[in-house]
């Protein structure tokens, strides 16, 4: 439809005025706030989403370095009459953390534990403190914060206060409101004060002092007195009433507690600067009883019989969630096998000072249930590791159910309603019937059943007007159903935009008017996170996917898990934020080093989605005119510098491919982006040096001594690094005097037995040929006939990581053609370098889909093994499950146990896993401890590139370097990855070894060299 010239000129004038206002605001913030002030498209794109269905690009982002700086940012915004949104972990599911406002992100710097009083069990904390990190600091006192949401590794204390967070532990410790003692808050008009329980004497003192604070307290008391009957009669008396404002905390019997009244207000009233919170003891031991029922509703029926046993947590889940967990390997096979028979389960956790005491608390419950009506099937999960894995299945529900195989994508929107626990079974039946009536079933149902809170994700169609109409009708019906049960629209995630307009259904219009009065007391100008809870945006406004319909680009990778659509891959992230965790797993090393949202997997995914939304030629909306799903923020497509810069610090470690709850694969997305970004353009020098390393290594092999001399000469090495885009602080690897393939060619054929192709990757072949020799010795000792390709080949890794995907495909075709005869004979291919092995197992099939050689590429995928995987299969087949059975073959005889620590390569962690290595090492008599310290920080070419050294070293210093330095003397350091070994040697005195070297050294009279 044509747009009039007049309309265009008006839009331009409005955009110009808005731009001038933003510039003045940005300058004022930059001048007065000690922090980072970002109004660039990349930052706005990264903060335009949370975990909800909504998208609203912010005006700008402020990351204050101190609480004082954050308070100053609010003052500046007030002077410019600009809305403010306080943000923590950004994981809100109802749209609380996105708005057309200035976002103040407290999570990067304002993380301090200000003070702790172990005797009184209380602490003062800054709002950006991550819950898991805080609990780690409190653990020396054997104390913790009571509520523990499933996002405990990334949510912040300020966000928990804003949302009135709960989690499974709320069964024992209550909601966040029950943990808050006092809050230091700042109003939009500049009043800063500590608030908490208010005695009559304190109230009179405040009134005597006069001023704005007295005005607020007087207005609050008037509101309470006017609405006392409504508050007492209209608020449902259930443990999980999270919807609405906590006006009940102002009642006389609750101490006129202003702090608790502010909890759960979602940043719509004040900015929280500090919080004094109550702590609870850490349970010394825990036990887990699992009760199996015929269905999830029957499990809900049983909740009232379980509650008298006073468990620490009482969770429910259905068979769909367990099936998804089994598919995604979220729990160990033993945990799944040990689950009692059923289609709905209650997971009951108990605590005690000893393991026997914790177990003993569960036994009377089980006896009572077994002797009562409708007895469940019961089991104890006794292995603490398996117990934790099974618990993580419940915690991973949101991610696990987002993309069910063979079913439409699911969404939040009605995912945390709560009803009285004694009515839970009936509600589950009625809710499931409602889901089926709208054609949305089947869906997974799970949640905090002990408090009547039910989680789910529903396959709403949010991509067109007809679908969103159905969404609205369903939500309105669901809200009335919950209200009929005496429940709460939200039992955990808050109201935000998703449920704000539904509050009259639950509370009635009179109570909602009290909410509006409450908002006006603190924020009369409606500048604090406007449009949430009161005077809300419509629940079907600002819907993300409604405004997301870009043309599908032609891509090099096939993206098979996203229906072969890059647009879907770019929108895959659901915002859980696990990539922002500071420890555990691999994801996301760059975020752990920088603390920047744009350098998390989530932040990068958001930029890619916004890039696709604003792709030129795809019907880009006018940035000055909000439309469905919000205006486009990034409008320069594949040429976007904002996206390029966000991806620059992505290590392409692939950690997110396995660690992300929805398996975002940022390494692949980065490679795809780079292939488009630099198409027909000059690339950075490192793409020509390290990206083409296999070629340069082949040339260097003609005269390795001369190459080493040139690359390490005092002047020449600096010149070479500068020209090649390599950081001057990095030592260049030395080429071996003789390549592995050359040694193998002049070696006479040996051995019979099964044929195996040993893959001579560039790193083993040219830099560490002794590893290849050790692998030959181990393989021949286990009865294999080793073959090595007679011509130089490559997997294409370095071209993939630099986005030179056309070249990578040509290299792979040459490799597959050369290997095809052996592949068709069923000969396995053994990789020694994990990143190259991962190319064959993952990247190659996705890059070569539709190629004439696709069938052989799939054979290569299916027949490629790590050395440990091949040995593990061989030992299983030959009865080597016990160490003694394989002692002759691998371990030698009568040797003392070898102690080792192992740093798995990130690509191995993500694609192949490390379980086979553990089994092989155990049979070989090696006592190995697998490090869980994240990426080493080198990640192939990343750590060598100019501009990356600080981040690379910071990542190593957070994990692998101190772990290696702290290892006991005599401990072997295992690292199969060339990058891992190089990084460990750069920062420690250790000389790490490959698995092949260690095993070869355990052979009779072997040293592995």
Short mmCIF file of N, CA and C in Angstrom, two decimals, residues 385-450:
data_model
loop_
_atom_site.label_atom_id
_atom_site.label_comp_id
_atom_site.label_asym_id
_atom_site.label_seq_id
_atom_site.Cartn_x
_atom_site.Cartn_y
_atom_site.Cartn_z
N UNK A 385 24.33 -38.01 42.41
CA UNK A 385 24.55 -37.50 41.06
C UNK A 385 23.31 -37.72 40.20
N UNK A 386 22.74 -38.93 40.26
CA UNK A 386 21.53 -39.22 39.49
C UNK A 386 20.35 -38.40 39.99
N UNK A 387 20.32 -38.18 41.31
CA UNK A 387 19.25 -37.36 41.89
C UNK A 387 19.31 -35.94 41.33
N UNK A 388 20.52 -35.40 41.24
CA UNK A 388 20.68 -34.05 40.72
C UNK A 388 20.30 -33.97 39.24
N UNK A 389 20.68 -35.00 38.49
CA UNK A 389 20.32 -35.03 37.07
C UNK A 389 18.81 -35.07 36.90
N UNK A 390 18.14 -35.89 37.72
CA UNK A 390 16.70 -36.01 37.61
C UNK A 390 16.03 -34.70 38.00
N UNK A 391 16.55 -34.02 39.00
CA UNK A 391 16.01 -32.74 39.41
C UNK A 391 16.18 -31.71 38.28
N UNK A 392 17.30 -31.83 37.57
CA UNK A 392 17.53 -30.90 36.46
C UNK A 392 16.53 -31.12 35.32
N UNK A 393 16.00 -32.33 35.21
CA UNK A 393 14.96 -32.57 34.21
C UNK A 393 13.77 -31.66 34.49
N UNK A 394 13.37 -31.58 35.75
CA UNK A 394 12.24 -30.71 36.11
C UNK A 394 12.60 -29.25 35.87
N UNK A 395 13.83 -28.88 36.26
CA UNK A 395 14.24 -27.48 36.08
C UNK A 395 14.33 -27.10 34.61
N UNK A 396 14.65 -28.07 33.76
CA UNK A 396 14.83 -27.78 32.33
C UNK A 396 13.52 -27.80 31.56
N UNK A 397 12.39 -27.84 32.26
CA UNK A 397 11.11 -28.00 31.58
C UNK A 397 10.85 -26.97 30.50
N UNK A 398 11.14 -25.70 30.78
CA UNK A 398 10.84 -24.66 29.81
C UNK A 398 11.60 -24.89 28.51
N UNK A 399 12.90 -25.17 28.61
CA UNK A 399 13.69 -25.39 27.41
C UNK A 399 13.35 -26.70 26.73
N UNK A 400 13.15 -27.74 27.52
CA UNK A 400 12.91 -29.06 26.94
C UNK A 400 11.61 -29.11 26.15
N UNK A 401 10.63 -28.32 26.55
CA UNK A 401 9.32 -28.38 25.90
C UNK A 401 9.13 -27.31 24.82
N UNK A 402 10.16 -26.50 24.56
CA UNK A 402 10.00 -25.40 23.62
C UNK A 402 9.83 -25.88 22.18
N UNK A 403 10.59 -26.90 21.81
CA UNK A 403 10.58 -27.38 20.42
C UNK A 403 10.36 -28.89 20.39
N UNK A 404 9.16 -29.36 20.74
CA UNK A 404 8.91 -30.81 20.75
C UNK A 404 8.99 -31.37 19.33
N UNK A 405 9.66 -32.50 19.15
CA UNK A 405 9.83 -33.05 17.80
C UNK A 405 8.50 -33.42 17.17
N UNK A 406 8.34 -33.03 15.92
CA UNK A 406 7.13 -33.36 15.18
C UNK A 406 5.92 -32.57 15.59
N UNK A 407 6.10 -31.55 16.42
CA UNK A 407 4.98 -30.73 16.88
C UNK A 407 5.30 -29.26 16.67
N UNK A 408 4.31 -28.39 16.65
CA UNK A 408 4.58 -26.95 16.51
C UNK A 408 5.39 -26.42 17.70
N UNK A 409 6.11 -25.34 17.45
CA UNK A 409 6.83 -24.68 18.53
C UNK A 409 5.84 -24.24 19.61
N UNK A 410 6.31 -24.28 20.85
CA UNK A 410 5.44 -23.87 21.96
C UNK A 410 5.88 -22.50 22.49
N UNK A 411 4.97 -21.88 23.25
CA UNK A 411 5.22 -20.52 23.74
C UNK A 411 4.74 -20.40 25.18
N UNK A 412 5.31 -19.41 25.87
CA UNK A 412 4.77 -19.01 27.15
C UNK A 412 3.51 -18.19 26.89
N UNK A 413 2.95 -17.63 27.92
CA UNK A 413 1.71 -16.86 27.77
C UNK A 413 0.67 -17.30 28.79
N UNK A 414 0.66 -18.60 29.06
CA UNK A 414 -0.17 -19.12 30.15
C UNK A 414 0.60 -20.31 30.74
N UNK A 415 1.63 -19.97 31.52
CA UNK A 415 2.61 -21.00 31.88
C UNK A 415 2.86 -21.13 33.38
N UNK A 416 2.10 -20.42 34.23
CA UNK A 416 2.43 -20.54 35.66
C UNK A 416 1.26 -20.25 36.58
N UNK A 417 0.04 -20.55 36.15
CA UNK A 417 -1.11 -20.33 37.02
C UNK A 417 -1.01 -21.21 38.26
N UNK A 418 -1.63 -20.74 39.34
CA UNK A 418 -1.62 -21.49 40.60
C UNK A 418 -3.02 -21.55 41.18
N UNK A 419 -3.33 -22.70 41.77
CA UNK A 419 -4.63 -22.90 42.40
C UNK A 419 -4.40 -23.48 43.79
N UNK A 420 -5.42 -23.54 44.63
CA UNK A 420 -5.23 -24.19 45.93
C UNK A 420 -4.73 -25.63 45.73
N UNK A 421 -3.69 -26.04 46.44
CA UNK A 421 -3.13 -27.38 46.24
C UNK A 421 -4.15 -28.50 46.41
N UNK A 422 -5.14 -28.30 47.29
CA UNK A 422 -6.11 -29.38 47.49
C UNK A 422 -7.12 -29.48 46.35
N UNK A 423 -7.04 -28.55 45.37
CA UNK A 423 -7.92 -28.61 44.20
C UNK A 423 -7.12 -28.83 42.91
N UNK A 424 -5.88 -29.18 43.06
CA UNK A 424 -4.98 -29.25 41.90
C UNK A 424 -5.41 -30.30 40.89
N UNK A 425 -5.79 -31.49 41.36
CA UNK A 425 -6.16 -32.55 40.43
C UNK A 425 -7.32 -32.15 39.53
N UNK A 426 -8.34 -31.55 40.11
CA UNK A 426 -9.49 -31.11 39.31
C UNK A 426 -9.10 -30.03 38.32
N UNK A 427 -8.27 -29.10 38.75
CA UNK A 427 -7.83 -28.05 37.84
C UNK A 427 -7.06 -28.63 36.66
N UNK A 428 -6.17 -29.59 36.92
CA UNK A 428 -5.40 -30.19 35.83
C UNK A 428 -6.31 -30.84 34.80
N UNK A 429 -7.36 -31.50 35.26
CA UNK A 429 -8.29 -32.13 34.32
C UNK A 429 -9.03 -31.07 33.49
N UNK A 430 -9.50 -30.04 34.16
CA UNK A 430 -10.24 -29.01 33.44
C UNK A 430 -9.34 -28.21 32.51
N UNK A 431 -8.13 -27.95 32.94
CA UNK A 431 -7.22 -27.20 32.10
C UNK A 431 -6.83 -28.01 30.86
N UNK A 432 -6.57 -29.28 31.06
CA UNK A 432 -6.23 -30.13 29.90
C UNK A 432 -7.41 -30.20 28.93
N UNK A 433 -8.61 -30.24 29.45
CA UNK A 433 -9.78 -30.24 28.56
C UNK A 433 -9.88 -28.93 27.79
N UNK A 434 -9.55 -27.82 28.42
CA UNK A 434 -9.56 -26.53 27.73
C UNK A 434 -8.50 -26.50 26.63
N UNK A 435 -7.34 -27.00 26.92
CA UNK A 435 -6.27 -27.06 25.92
C UNK A 435 -6.73 -27.88 24.71
N UNK A 436 -7.35 -29.01 24.98
CA UNK A 436 -7.82 -29.88 23.89
C UNK A 436 -8.95 -29.21 23.11
N UNK A 437 -9.83 -28.50 23.80
CA UNK A 437 -10.92 -27.81 23.12
C UNK A 437 -10.40 -26.83 22.08
N UNK A 438 -9.30 -26.17 22.36
CA UNK A 438 -8.72 -25.19 21.43
C UNK A 438 -7.76 -25.83 20.43
N UNK A 439 -7.60 -27.15 20.51
CA UNK A 439 -6.74 -27.83 19.56
C UNK A 439 -5.26 -27.64 19.80
N UNK A 440 -4.89 -27.29 21.01
CA UNK A 440 -3.49 -27.06 21.33
C UNK A 440 -2.79 -28.30 21.90
N UNK A 441 -3.57 -29.33 22.23
CA UNK A 441 -2.99 -30.49 22.90
C UNK A 441 -2.28 -31.42 21.93
N UNK A 442 -1.49 -32.35 22.48
CA UNK A 442 -1.17 -32.47 23.91
C UNK A 442 -0.04 -31.53 24.30
N UNK A 443 -0.05 -31.10 25.55
CA UNK A 443 1.03 -30.27 26.08
C UNK A 443 1.57 -30.94 27.33
N UNK A 444 2.79 -30.58 27.69
CA UNK A 444 3.39 -31.10 28.90
C UNK A 444 2.93 -30.26 30.09
N UNK A 445 2.62 -30.93 31.20
CA UNK A 445 2.21 -30.26 32.43
C UNK A 445 3.17 -30.68 33.53
N UNK A 446 3.68 -29.70 34.24
CA UNK A 446 4.64 -29.95 35.31
C UNK A 446 4.64 -28.73 36.21
N UNK A 447 5.40 -28.75 37.28
CA UNK A 447 5.46 -27.56 38.11
C UNK A 447 5.63 -27.84 39.58
N UNK A 448 5.34 -26.80 40.36
CA UNK A 448 5.53 -26.84 41.82
C UNK A 448 4.20 -27.28 42.45
N UNK A 449 3.94 -28.57 42.34
CA UNK A 449 2.62 -29.08 42.68
C UNK A 449 2.29 -28.93 44.16
N UNK A 450 3.29 -28.93 45.01
CA UNK A 450 3.03 -28.77 46.44
C UNK A 450 2.40 -27.44 46.78
#
